[in-house]
Amino acid sequence: MTMSTRNFIVYLVSCSCLAILSALFLIHNNQKPSFSLLSSSSNSNRYGSGTDRIWPELEPSWKLVLATVIGFFGSACGTVGGVGGGGIFVPMLNLLLGFDTKSAAALSKCMIMGASASSVWYNLRVAHPTKQVPILDYDLALLFQPMLMLGITVGVTLSVVFPFWLITVLIIILFIGTSLRSFFKGIEMWRVETLLKKETAEQAALVNSNGEFKAVLVDTKFEPLIPKEQKSTMQILCFNLRWKRILVLLSIWFSFLLIQIIKTHVEDCSVWYWVLFGLQFPIAFLVFGFEAVKLYKDHRMRMGTGSLEYICEASIEWSATSLAFCAMSGIVGGIVGGLLGSGGGFILGPLLLEIGVIPLGTQFVPFSICLHMFLSGSQKNSGLCKFHYTTQYTLNRHYSRNCVNQCYQLQITENSDLCKFRYTITVASATATFVMMFSSSLSVFEFYILKRFPMPYALYLITVSVLAGFWGQFFVRKLVAFLGRASVIVFILSGVIFASALTMGIVGTEKSIEMIHNHEFMGFLGFCST
């Protein structure tokens, strides 16, 4: 874990603890809560109360047109970045169309499910750009899905207990932090891409056997000696599907859904209610633990073989620290999804960037750039990647973690003294969207059983999101290929998260001020008493 990652975690933990302590302070310095809070005047028709159900009729109007446009572009950008877009959908449905808060959150889940499902369908028809592996990382999906679903369950429970202003503050802290981290990641990628374009367009430095530099022109195009086998769309689709892994994911999904259905028929706060609630923890930790041990052992075994293909490929260093970080982030992402009505991608997308998995793209890099990065002075022996630069002898260097996190992969040509690096940006957004499809669909099925959203609006918004998810993937991939900059996806990710922080912050602040003016209780609420 890098120093910047540690600083980011310290920022989130310290700010969140300060906000929660403020809520605890208000409990002892404010009035006792009254049950009229759920139907108080502050929860006006604009926001909807905890019990009032506000479902506008689905009829043509300028508000519906504007909501369709916002929903389309929000779904398109959200699925491309792997964040879903729940932070945009909830304020739109609440403020623009007039739904109450709970119904808006339920419809937001419907939109996330539709967009993520169409995005997954699009991704399944695309081959991996560099390797004979599925475009979806099923190991990451199995690692994150149980923790994300567990976090969503905890988040829904906390949404009953946490005061509204505290949820708003935590969302602002989290979203601003993750959006800034993603933005700086995008800047870092942009600088590397600019360096690549400059070097490949002009010349590259070749290191001869005496260690001297010699300027040569570099042909940036690489043609393999053996032509790549062309596959049909159906062949790619079948290859990307791993049915055993999918069945495991579906088993987890059905387990959580069954528990949620049974909970609806059990009295709140009864013994059986808490037994069912606690049953979700061993299921989630069992699946996560099995997958974590598998990834850790595979990583150690492959590193022990000294395989150059593995060491220099765009892979993640699965240490105990990184696995614990993934578990924590998955739960936090789910909690945010439960509190907000999003799919948890606001945490999962930036997390995949943090651990070294970056959106899709491929580029060939001359050796001089890698040497330049190594000699720049900032490189330490903290990375994994070793490179060979001539056929006469081998120079092993440890790459910096920045280089590893940019996902460099070696491509050596036996008949050339010039070693080119293949810059492989892997499948973060595809995997994040795949996981979100499972988590959001679970919530949609639960909301359908509880009759928490109107079907006409749900079907209409799902249709809009399905179209947006498919065409968003199509156009953004074309844009990335045209510009040669995969950092565009990271900037979209950062922009969607920041826009969500802005909209949720404005709505939450306005409602919190209204609650203060009405002298309402601002501390924690009792779960069973509410």
Short mmCIF file of C-alpha atoms in Angstrom, two decimals:
data_model
loop_
_atom_site.label_atom_id
_atom_site.label_comp_id
_atom_site.label_asym_id
_atom_site.label_seq_id
_atom_site.Cartn_x
_atom_site.Cartn_y
_atom_site.Cartn_z
CA MET A 1 0.00 0.00 0.00
CA THR A 2 1.52 3.33 -1.09
CA MET A 3 1.89 6.43 1.06
CA SER A 4 -0.79 8.27 -0.91
CA THR A 5 -3.22 5.42 -0.28
CA ARG A 6 -2.47 5.50 3.44
CA ASN A 7 -3.04 9.27 3.52
CA PHE A 8 -6.34 8.79 1.71
CA ILE A 9 -7.50 6.19 4.25
CA VAL A 10 -6.42 8.45 7.14
CA TYR A 11 -8.46 11.28 5.60
CA LEU A 12 -11.60 9.15 5.28
CA VAL A 13 -11.33 7.59 8.74
CA SER A 14 -10.54 10.83 10.58
CA CYS A 15 -13.28 12.88 8.88
CA SER A 16 -15.87 10.13 9.31
CA CYS A 17 -15.02 9.67 13.00
CA LEU A 18 -15.29 13.43 13.54
CA ALA A 19 -18.74 13.50 11.92
CA ILE A 20 -19.99 10.51 13.96
CA LEU A 21 -18.65 12.02 17.20
CA SER A 22 -20.55 15.21 16.37
CA ALA A 23 -23.75 13.17 16.11
CA LEU A 24 -23.03 11.52 19.48
CA PHE A 25 -22.48 14.97 20.98
CA LEU A 26 -25.86 16.11 19.70
CA ILE A 27 -27.59 13.21 21.45
CA HIS A 28 -26.60 14.64 24.84
CA ASN A 29 -27.24 18.26 23.90
CA ASN A 30 -30.47 18.05 21.97
CA GLN A 31 -34.02 17.12 22.62
CA LYS A 32 -35.22 13.55 22.68
CA PRO A 33 -36.51 12.18 19.39
CA SER A 34 -40.22 12.05 18.83
CA PHE A 35 -41.98 9.62 16.60
CA SER A 36 -43.52 12.53 14.70
CA LEU A 37 -40.13 12.90 13.06
CA LEU A 38 -41.10 10.45 10.36
CA SER A 39 -44.04 12.57 9.34
CA SER A 40 -42.87 16.02 10.40
CA SER A 41 -43.37 19.14 8.37
CA SER A 42 -39.73 19.22 7.36
CA ASN A 43 -40.27 16.12 5.28
CA SER A 44 -42.38 18.09 2.88
CA ASN A 45 -43.78 16.93 -0.41
CA ARG A 46 -40.56 18.02 -2.01
CA TYR A 47 -38.55 15.31 -0.29
CA GLY A 48 -41.20 12.89 0.88
CA SER A 49 -41.49 11.64 4.39
CA GLY A 50 -40.45 8.33 5.74
CA THR A 51 -44.02 6.99 5.46
CA ASP A 52 -45.67 9.07 2.69
CA ARG A 53 -45.46 7.54 -0.78
CA ILE A 54 -45.36 10.06 -3.62
CA TRP A 55 -45.65 8.49 -7.07
CA PRO A 56 -46.27 10.96 -9.92
CA GLU A 57 -48.13 9.78 -13.00
CA LEU A 58 -46.08 8.83 -16.04
CA GLU A 59 -47.20 11.38 -18.61
CA PRO A 60 -45.39 13.50 -21.25
CA SER A 61 -43.96 16.73 -19.83
CA TRP A 62 -40.83 18.87 -19.97
CA LYS A 63 -39.75 17.41 -16.62
CA LEU A 64 -39.92 13.88 -18.01
CA VAL A 65 -37.92 14.90 -21.09
CA LEU A 66 -35.25 16.59 -18.96
CA ALA A 67 -35.13 13.61 -16.59
CA THR A 68 -34.74 11.29 -19.59
CA VAL A 69 -31.79 13.31 -20.90
CA ILE A 70 -30.12 13.46 -17.48
CA GLY A 71 -30.78 9.78 -16.88
CA PHE A 72 -29.42 8.81 -20.30
CA PHE A 73 -26.14 10.70 -19.97
CA GLY A 74 -25.83 9.81 -16.29
CA SER A 75 -26.24 6.11 -17.08
CA ALA A 76 -23.86 6.30 -20.03
CA CYS A 77 -21.09 8.03 -18.09
CA GLY A 78 -21.75 6.01 -14.93
CA THR A 79 -21.45 2.62 -16.60
CA VAL A 80 -18.35 3.63 -18.55
CA GLY A 81 -16.66 4.73 -15.33
CA GLY A 82 -18.03 1.74 -13.43
CA VAL A 83 -19.88 3.79 -10.80
CA GLY A 84 -23.52 3.37 -11.82
CA GLY A 85 -24.72 6.94 -11.26
CA GLY A 86 -26.97 6.57 -8.22
CA GLY A 87 -25.71 9.85 -6.77
CA ILE A 88 -27.18 11.62 -9.80
CA PHE A 89 -30.38 9.61 -10.19
CA VAL A 90 -31.70 10.01 -6.63
CA PRO A 91 -31.69 13.88 -6.63
CA MET A 92 -33.08 13.89 -10.19
CA LEU A 93 -35.99 11.61 -9.31
CA ASN A 94 -36.59 13.43 -6.02
CA LEU A 95 -36.32 17.07 -7.08
CA LEU A 96 -37.25 16.97 -10.76
CA LEU A 97 -39.93 14.27 -10.99
CA GLY A 98 -41.20 14.64 -7.42
CA PHE A 99 -40.79 11.12 -6.02
CA ASP A 100 -40.35 10.65 -2.29
CA THR A 101 -36.83 9.79 -1.15
CA LYS A 102 -37.37 6.05 -0.65
CA SER A 103 -39.10 5.61 -4.00
CA ALA A 104 -36.36 7.64 -5.68
CA ALA A 105 -33.71 5.35 -4.20
CA ALA A 106 -35.63 2.27 -5.40
CA LEU A 107 -36.01 3.64 -8.94
CA SER A 108 -32.34 4.59 -8.90
CA LYS A 109 -31.51 0.93 -8.31
CA CYS A 110 -33.69 0.02 -11.30
CA MET A 111 -31.76 2.42 -13.52
CA ILE A 112 -28.40 1.12 -12.26
CA MET A 113 -29.52 -2.46 -12.91
CA GLY A 114 -30.62 -1.68 -16.46
CA ALA A 115 -27.48 0.27 -17.35
CA SER A 116 -25.10 -2.25 -15.81
CA ALA A 117 -26.87 -5.22 -17.44
CA SER A 118 -26.62 -3.70 -20.93
CA SER A 119 -23.01 -2.70 -20.27
CA VAL A 120 -22.16 -6.26 -19.20
CA TRP A 121 -23.83 -7.61 -22.34
CA TYR A 122 -21.72 -5.23 -24.45
CA ASN A 123 -18.52 -6.18 -22.65
CA LEU A 124 -19.19 -9.91 -23.03
CA ARG A 125 -19.08 -9.44 -26.80
CA VAL A 126 -15.63 -7.81 -26.65
CA ALA A 127 -12.40 -9.80 -26.56
CA HIS A 128 -9.56 -9.00 -24.19
CA PRO A 129 -7.14 -6.73 -26.11
CA THR A 130 -3.90 -8.54 -25.24
CA LYS A 131 -4.45 -11.92 -23.59
CA GLN A 132 -6.51 -15.06 -24.04
CA VAL A 133 -8.57 -14.43 -20.91
CA PRO A 134 -12.16 -13.25 -20.34
CA ILE A 135 -12.81 -9.53 -20.45
CA LEU A 136 -14.43 -9.84 -16.99
CA ASP A 137 -12.18 -10.57 -14.04
CA TYR A 138 -14.21 -13.23 -12.23
CA ASP A 139 -11.68 -13.43 -9.40
CA LEU A 140 -12.27 -9.77 -8.57
CA ALA A 141 -16.02 -10.24 -8.91
CA LEU A 142 -16.02 -13.17 -6.45
CA LEU A 143 -13.81 -11.15 -4.12
CA PHE A 144 -16.01 -8.05 -4.02
CA GLN A 145 -19.57 -9.24 -4.56
CA PRO A 146 -20.21 -10.86 -1.14
CA MET A 147 -18.66 -7.94 0.75
CA LEU A 148 -20.59 -5.43 -1.35
CA MET A 149 -23.90 -7.18 -0.68
CA LEU A 150 -23.09 -7.44 3.02
CA GLY A 151 -22.29 -3.74 3.08
CA ILE A 152 -25.58 -2.88 1.37
CA THR A 153 -27.49 -4.77 4.07
CA VAL A 154 -25.59 -2.93 6.80
CA GLY A 155 -26.10 0.38 4.96
CA VAL A 156 -29.86 -0.09 4.81
CA THR A 157 -29.88 -0.76 8.57
CA LEU A 158 -27.72 2.29 9.28
CA SER A 159 -29.99 4.47 7.14
CA VAL A 160 -32.71 3.91 9.75
CA VAL A 161 -30.40 4.87 12.64
CA PHE A 162 -28.21 7.64 11.20
CA PRO A 163 -29.57 11.19 11.15
CA PHE A 164 -30.04 12.68 7.71
CA TRP A 165 -27.39 15.38 8.13
CA LEU A 166 -24.77 12.80 9.13
CA ILE A 167 -25.47 10.74 5.99
CA THR A 168 -25.05 13.93 3.95
CA VAL A 169 -21.73 14.80 5.60
CA LEU A 170 -20.35 11.28 5.20
CA ILE A 171 -21.36 11.20 1.53
CA ILE A 172 -19.69 14.56 0.85
CA ILE A 173 -16.49 13.48 2.63
CA LEU A 174 -16.37 10.16 0.80
CA PHE A 175 -17.32 11.37 -2.67
CA ILE A 176 -14.99 14.37 -2.66
CA GLY A 177 -12.11 12.20 -1.46
CA THR A 178 -12.68 9.46 -4.04
CA SER A 179 -13.28 11.91 -6.89
CA LEU A 180 -10.04 13.77 -6.14
CA ARG A 181 -8.09 10.52 -5.91
CA SER A 182 -9.51 9.37 -9.24
CA PHE A 183 -8.80 12.78 -10.78
CA PHE A 184 -5.14 12.67 -9.73
CA LYS A 185 -4.90 9.11 -11.05
CA GLY A 186 -6.26 10.39 -14.35
CA ILE A 187 -3.69 13.21 -14.43
CA GLU A 188 -0.92 10.70 -13.77
CA MET A 189 -2.15 8.51 -16.61
CA TRP A 190 -2.52 11.54 -18.90
CA ARG A 191 1.09 12.57 -18.29
CA VAL A 192 2.35 9.06 -19.04
CA GLU A 193 0.24 8.92 -22.20
CA THR A 194 1.58 12.31 -23.28
CA LEU A 195 5.13 11.09 -22.73
CA LEU A 196 4.40 7.99 -24.78
CA LYS A 197 2.98 10.01 -27.66
CA LYS A 198 5.95 12.39 -27.63
CA GLU A 199 8.56 9.65 -27.50
CA THR A 200 7.01 7.41 -30.12
CA ALA A 201 6.42 10.33 -32.47
CA GLU A 202 10.02 11.58 -32.33
CA GLN A 203 12.66 9.07 -31.29
CA ALA A 204 13.72 6.65 -28.60
CA ALA A 205 17.02 6.17 -26.88
CA LEU A 206 18.69 2.82 -27.30
CA VAL A 207 21.08 1.60 -24.63
CA ASN A 208 23.98 -0.29 -26.16
CA SER A 209 26.12 -2.89 -24.45
CA ASN A 210 28.44 -0.20 -23.02
CA GLY A 211 25.58 1.56 -21.31
CA GLU A 212 25.68 4.54 -23.71
CA PHE A 213 22.63 6.16 -25.22
CA LYS A 214 22.09 6.14 -28.94
CA ALA A 215 19.24 7.91 -30.67
CA VAL A 216 17.17 5.82 -33.02
CA LEU A 217 13.82 6.21 -34.66
CA VAL A 218 11.20 3.86 -33.29
CA ASP A 219 8.51 2.17 -35.30
CA THR A 220 5.59 2.31 -32.89
CA LYS A 221 3.64 -0.38 -34.70
CA PHE A 222 4.10 -3.95 -33.60
CA GLU A 223 3.02 -6.84 -35.76
CA PRO A 224 3.16 -10.34 -34.25
CA LEU A 225 4.88 -13.05 -36.27
CA ILE A 226 1.85 -15.31 -35.89
CA PRO A 227 -1.41 -13.65 -36.98
CA LYS A 228 -4.02 -13.36 -34.26
CA GLU A 229 -6.94 -15.72 -34.70
CA GLN A 230 -10.12 -13.91 -35.60
CA LYS A 231 -13.15 -14.98 -33.57
CA SER A 232 -16.80 -14.38 -34.21
CA THR A 233 -18.95 -12.46 -31.76
CA MET A 234 -20.58 -15.69 -30.57
CA GLN A 235 -17.19 -17.32 -29.98
CA ILE A 236 -16.02 -14.31 -27.96
CA LEU A 237 -19.26 -14.34 -25.97
CA CYS A 238 -18.92 -18.04 -25.13
CA PHE A 239 -15.26 -17.60 -24.23
CA ASN A 240 -15.99 -14.69 -21.87
CA LEU A 241 -18.62 -16.70 -19.99
CA ARG A 242 -17.24 -18.80 -17.14
CA TRP A 243 -20.28 -20.77 -16.03
CA LYS A 244 -18.81 -22.24 -12.85
CA ARG A 245 -17.88 -18.78 -11.56
CA ILE A 246 -21.22 -17.37 -12.64
CA LEU A 247 -23.06 -20.16 -10.79
CA VAL A 248 -21.11 -19.32 -7.62
CA LEU A 249 -22.05 -15.65 -8.01
CA LEU A 250 -25.69 -16.59 -8.58
CA SER A 251 -25.65 -18.84 -5.50
CA ILE A 252 -24.46 -15.93 -3.37
CA TRP A 253 -27.09 -13.70 -4.96
CA PHE A 254 -29.93 -16.16 -4.25
CA SER A 255 -28.70 -16.69 -0.67
CA PHE A 256 -28.87 -12.99 0.13
CA LEU A 257 -32.21 -12.60 -1.67
CA LEU A 258 -33.73 -15.52 0.25
CA ILE A 259 -32.60 -14.04 3.56
CA GLN A 260 -34.10 -10.65 2.64
CA ILE A 261 -37.41 -12.24 1.65
CA ILE A 262 -37.64 -14.21 4.90
CA LYS A 263 -36.77 -11.07 6.91
CA THR A 264 -39.80 -9.27 5.49
CA HIS A 265 -42.04 -11.89 7.15
CA VAL A 266 -40.29 -11.70 10.53
CA GLU A 267 -41.02 -9.12 13.21
CA ASP A 268 -38.40 -6.37 13.43
CA CYS A 269 -35.88 -6.72 16.27
CA SER A 270 -37.09 -10.20 17.15
CA VAL A 271 -34.64 -13.01 17.81
CA TRP A 272 -35.19 -14.54 14.37
CA TYR A 273 -34.73 -11.14 12.73
CA TRP A 274 -31.24 -10.78 14.20
CA VAL A 275 -30.41 -14.42 13.47
CA LEU A 276 -31.21 -13.85 9.79
CA PHE A 277 -29.32 -10.56 9.82
CA GLY A 278 -26.24 -12.20 11.34
CA LEU A 279 -26.42 -15.16 8.94
CA GLN A 280 -25.31 -12.88 6.11
CA PHE A 281 -21.91 -12.28 7.72
CA PRO A 282 -20.58 -15.88 7.65
CA ILE A 283 -21.84 -16.31 4.06
CA ALA A 284 -20.03 -13.18 2.89
CA PHE A 285 -16.81 -13.80 4.82
CA LEU A 286 -16.69 -17.47 3.82
CA VAL A 287 -16.82 -16.69 0.09
CA PHE A 288 -14.43 -13.75 0.44
CA GLY A 289 -11.99 -15.78 2.53
CA PHE A 290 -11.96 -18.68 0.07
CA GLU A 291 -11.31 -16.37 -2.89
CA ALA A 292 -8.73 -14.30 -0.97
CA VAL A 293 -6.72 -17.40 0.01
CA LYS A 294 -6.87 -18.63 -3.59
CA LEU A 295 -5.60 -15.31 -5.00
CA TYR A 296 -2.87 -15.06 -2.36
CA LYS A 297 -1.60 -18.61 -2.98
CA ASP A 298 -1.73 -18.21 -6.77
CA HIS A 299 0.20 -14.96 -6.53
CA ARG A 300 2.91 -16.48 -4.34
CA MET A 301 3.19 -19.58 -6.52
CA ARG A 302 3.50 -17.66 -9.79
CA MET A 303 5.97 -15.21 -8.32
CA GLY A 304 8.02 -18.17 -7.08
CA THR A 305 8.25 -19.62 -10.59
CA GLY A 306 9.93 -16.45 -11.85
CA SER A 307 7.71 -16.44 -14.92
CA LEU A 308 8.49 -13.27 -16.87
CA GLU A 309 5.07 -13.38 -18.50
CA TYR A 310 3.38 -13.24 -15.11
CA ILE A 311 5.75 -10.86 -13.33
CA CYS A 312 5.57 -8.21 -16.03
CA GLU A 313 1.90 -8.48 -16.89
CA ALA A 314 -0.67 -6.04 -15.61
CA SER A 315 -1.42 -7.91 -12.41
CA ILE A 316 -2.23 -7.01 -8.84
CA GLU A 317 0.09 -7.74 -5.95
CA TRP A 318 -2.19 -9.77 -3.71
CA SER A 319 -0.71 -9.30 -0.27
CA ALA A 320 -2.54 -9.64 3.04
CA THR A 321 -2.71 -5.84 3.27
CA SER A 322 -4.24 -5.40 -0.18
CA LEU A 323 -6.80 -8.15 0.47
CA ALA A 324 -7.82 -6.56 3.78
CA PHE A 325 -8.06 -3.20 2.01
CA CYS A 326 -10.35 -4.78 -0.61
CA ALA A 327 -12.59 -6.29 2.08
CA MET A 328 -12.89 -2.98 3.89
CA SER A 329 -13.55 -1.07 0.67
CA GLY A 330 -16.17 -3.58 -0.47
CA ILE A 331 -18.09 -3.23 2.78
CA VAL A 332 -17.78 0.57 2.74
CA GLY A 333 -18.95 0.64 -0.87
CA GLY A 334 -21.98 -1.45 0.03
CA ILE A 335 -22.77 0.72 3.05
CA VAL A 336 -22.69 3.81 0.83
CA GLY A 337 -24.95 2.00 -1.62
CA GLY A 338 -27.40 1.14 1.16
CA LEU A 339 -27.40 4.67 2.57
CA LEU A 340 -27.62 6.41 -0.80
CA GLY A 341 -29.48 4.04 -3.09
CA SER A 342 -26.52 3.58 -5.43
CA GLY A 343 -24.81 0.38 -6.56
CA GLY A 344 -21.61 0.80 -4.54
CA GLY A 345 -19.57 1.58 -7.64
CA PHE A 346 -18.58 4.97 -6.23
CA ILE A 347 -16.15 3.04 -4.03
CA LEU A 348 -15.46 0.03 -6.23
CA GLY A 349 -14.42 2.04 -9.30
CA PRO A 350 -11.79 4.18 -7.52
CA LEU A 351 -10.69 1.14 -5.49
CA LEU A 352 -9.81 -0.81 -8.64
CA LEU A 353 -7.72 2.16 -9.76
CA GLU A 354 -6.04 2.23 -6.36
CA ILE A 355 -4.96 -1.42 -6.41
CA GLY A 356 -3.72 -1.23 -9.99
CA VAL A 357 -6.59 -2.23 -12.25
CA ILE A 358 -7.34 0.47 -14.82
CA PRO A 359 -9.95 0.74 -17.63
CA LEU A 360 -9.59 -0.83 -21.05
CA GLY A 361 -6.96 0.07 -23.67
CA THR A 362 -3.70 -1.03 -25.30
CA GLN A 363 -0.61 0.83 -26.44
CA PHE A 364 2.99 -0.07 -27.31
CA VAL A 365 5.74 1.72 -25.43
CA PRO A 366 9.43 2.00 -26.39
CA PHE A 367 12.04 0.82 -23.95
CA SER A 368 13.48 4.32 -23.48
CA ILE A 369 10.37 5.44 -21.63
CA CYS A 370 10.69 2.64 -19.09
CA LEU A 371 14.38 3.44 -18.68
CA HIS A 372 13.54 7.13 -18.32
CA MET A 373 11.04 6.34 -15.58
CA PHE A 374 13.58 4.15 -13.82
CA LEU A 375 16.34 6.80 -13.99
CA SER A 376 14.06 9.68 -13.01
CA GLY A 377 15.06 9.32 -9.37
CA SER A 378 11.62 8.58 -7.94
CA GLN A 379 11.84 4.84 -8.59
CA LYS A 380 12.45 2.67 -5.56
CA ASN A 381 12.80 -1.07 -5.19
CA SER A 382 9.15 -1.40 -4.26
CA GLY A 383 7.71 -2.80 -7.45
CA LEU A 384 7.59 -6.17 -9.13
CA CYS A 385 8.23 -5.62 -12.82
CA LYS A 386 11.59 -6.66 -14.25
CA PHE A 387 12.61 -5.84 -17.81
CA HIS A 388 15.06 -7.27 -20.33
CA TYR A 389 16.33 -4.80 -22.88
CA THR A 390 18.79 -6.61 -25.15
CA THR A 391 19.28 -10.10 -26.49
CA GLN A 392 22.97 -10.07 -25.54
CA TYR A 393 22.47 -9.96 -21.81
CA THR A 394 19.85 -9.20 -19.22
CA LEU A 395 19.53 -6.27 -16.88
CA ASN A 396 17.05 -6.90 -14.09
CA ARG A 397 15.57 -3.83 -12.47
CA HIS A 398 12.77 -3.50 -9.99
CA TYR A 399 10.13 -1.21 -11.30
CA SER A 400 8.49 1.40 -9.12
CA ARG A 401 4.99 0.73 -7.89
CA ASN A 402 3.78 3.66 -9.98
CA CYS A 403 4.89 1.75 -13.07
CA VAL A 404 3.22 -1.45 -11.91
CA ASN A 405 0.03 0.40 -11.12
CA GLN A 406 0.05 1.76 -14.66
CA CYS A 407 -0.09 -1.88 -15.77
CA TYR A 408 2.95 -2.27 -18.00
CA GLN A 409 3.45 -5.59 -19.74
CA LEU A 410 6.60 -6.74 -21.54
CA GLN A 411 6.63 -7.62 -25.20
CA ILE A 412 10.09 -8.86 -26.29
CA THR A 413 11.08 -9.42 -29.92
CA GLU A 414 13.88 -11.92 -30.37
CA ASN A 415 15.22 -10.33 -33.55
CA SER A 416 15.46 -6.81 -32.19
CA ASP A 417 17.74 -5.08 -29.72
CA LEU A 418 14.92 -2.69 -28.89
CA CYS A 419 12.52 -3.91 -26.26
CA LYS A 420 9.05 -2.44 -26.54
CA PHE A 421 6.66 -2.38 -23.65
CA ARG A 422 3.03 -3.13 -24.25
CA TYR A 423 1.00 -0.71 -22.19
CA THR A 424 -2.03 -2.74 -21.13
CA ILE A 425 -4.88 -1.10 -19.33
CA THR A 426 -7.13 -3.81 -17.98
CA VAL A 427 -10.77 -4.30 -17.21
CA ALA A 428 -11.70 -2.28 -14.14
CA SER A 429 -14.86 -0.65 -15.45
CA ALA A 430 -16.14 -3.93 -16.96
CA THR A 431 -15.62 -5.83 -13.70
CA ALA A 432 -17.06 -3.04 -11.53
CA THR A 433 -20.17 -2.89 -13.72
CA PHE A 434 -20.51 -6.69 -13.57
CA VAL A 435 -20.46 -6.64 -9.77
CA MET A 436 -22.91 -3.71 -9.68
CA MET A 437 -25.35 -5.67 -11.84
CA PHE A 438 -25.61 -8.34 -9.12
CA SER A 439 -25.86 -5.93 -6.19
CA SER A 440 -28.40 -3.61 -7.84
CA SER A 441 -30.57 -6.47 -9.13
CA LEU A 442 -30.75 -7.89 -5.60
CA SER A 443 -32.09 -4.57 -4.34
CA VAL A 444 -34.53 -4.27 -7.25
CA PHE A 445 -36.04 -7.70 -6.54
CA GLU A 446 -36.36 -6.83 -2.86
CA PHE A 447 -37.98 -3.46 -3.66
CA TYR A 448 -40.37 -5.19 -6.07
CA ILE A 449 -41.49 -7.61 -3.37
CA LEU A 450 -42.01 -4.68 -1.00
CA LYS A 451 -43.80 -2.68 -3.77
CA ARG A 452 -41.48 0.29 -3.33
CA PHE A 453 -41.63 1.66 -6.90
CA PRO A 454 -44.29 2.16 -9.63
CA MET A 455 -43.88 -0.35 -12.45
CA PRO A 456 -44.61 2.04 -15.39
CA TYR A 457 -41.86 4.44 -14.32
CA ALA A 458 -39.51 1.57 -13.50
CA LEU A 459 -39.92 -0.02 -16.94
CA TYR A 460 -39.50 3.32 -18.70
CA LEU A 461 -36.35 4.29 -16.77
CA ILE A 462 -34.86 0.80 -17.16
CA THR A 463 -35.35 1.09 -20.94
CA VAL A 464 -33.59 4.47 -20.99
CA SER A 465 -30.73 3.09 -18.89
CA VAL A 466 -30.34 -0.04 -21.04
CA LEU A 467 -29.92 2.08 -24.17
CA ALA A 468 -27.59 4.48 -22.37
CA GLY A 469 -25.40 1.72 -20.98
CA PHE A 470 -24.92 0.09 -24.38
CA TRP A 471 -24.29 3.23 -26.42
CA GLY A 472 -22.22 4.81 -23.67
CA GLN A 473 -19.80 1.89 -23.82
CA PHE A 474 -19.76 2.02 -27.63
CA PHE A 475 -19.02 5.73 -28.03
CA VAL A 476 -16.54 6.04 -25.18
CA ARG A 477 -14.53 3.06 -26.44
CA LYS A 478 -14.46 4.70 -29.88
CA LEU A 479 -13.32 7.94 -28.27
CA VAL A 480 -10.55 6.19 -26.31
CA ALA A 481 -9.36 4.42 -29.45
CA PHE A 482 -9.40 7.68 -31.44
CA LEU A 483 -7.56 9.76 -28.83
CA GLY A 484 -5.28 6.96 -27.68
CA ARG A 485 -5.91 8.01 -24.09
CA ALA A 486 -7.59 5.58 -21.70
CA SER A 487 -7.33 8.27 -19.02
CA VAL A 488 -10.55 9.67 -20.48
CA ILE A 489 -12.43 6.89 -18.66
CA VAL A 490 -10.77 7.84 -15.36
CA PHE A 491 -11.76 11.50 -15.82
CA ILE A 492 -15.35 10.41 -16.53
CA LEU A 493 -15.26 8.33 -13.33
CA SER A 494 -13.99 11.31 -11.33
CA GLY A 495 -16.52 13.68 -12.90
CA VAL A 496 -19.53 11.47 -12.15
CA ILE A 497 -18.48 11.05 -8.52
CA PHE A 498 -17.89 14.80 -8.09
CA ALA A 499 -21.24 15.63 -9.71
CA SER A 500 -22.90 13.19 -7.31
CA ALA A 501 -21.15 14.80 -4.34
CA LEU A 502 -22.35 18.20 -5.53
CA THR A 503 -25.99 17.25 -6.09
CA MET A 504 -26.31 15.09 -2.97
CA GLY A 505 -24.51 17.75 -0.94
CA ILE A 506 -26.83 20.54 -2.06
CA VAL A 507 -29.99 18.50 -1.49
CA GLY A 508 -28.79 17.15 1.86
CA THR A 509 -27.61 20.52 3.13
CA GLU A 510 -30.88 22.21 2.20
CA LYS A 511 -32.95 19.54 3.94
CA SER A 512 -30.68 19.56 7.02
CA ILE A 513 -31.03 23.35 7.35
CA GLU A 514 -34.79 22.96 7.17
CA MET A 515 -34.68 20.34 9.94
CA ILE A 516 -32.59 22.70 12.11
CA HIS A 517 -35.10 25.52 11.60
CA ASN A 518 -37.88 23.17 12.73
CA HIS A 519 -35.85 22.23 15.85
CA GLU A 520 -35.92 18.53 15.04
CA PHE A 521 -33.84 15.89 16.76
CA MET A 522 -30.40 15.71 15.07
CA GLY A 523 -28.86 12.70 16.85
CA PHE A 524 -28.96 8.95 16.29
CA LEU A 525 -32.35 7.27 16.15
CA GLY A 526 -33.30 3.95 17.69
CA PHE A 527 -33.55 1.13 15.15
CA CYS A 528 -36.32 -0.75 16.92
CA SER A 529 -38.18 2.34 18.12
CA THR A 530 -38.50 3.73 14.58
#
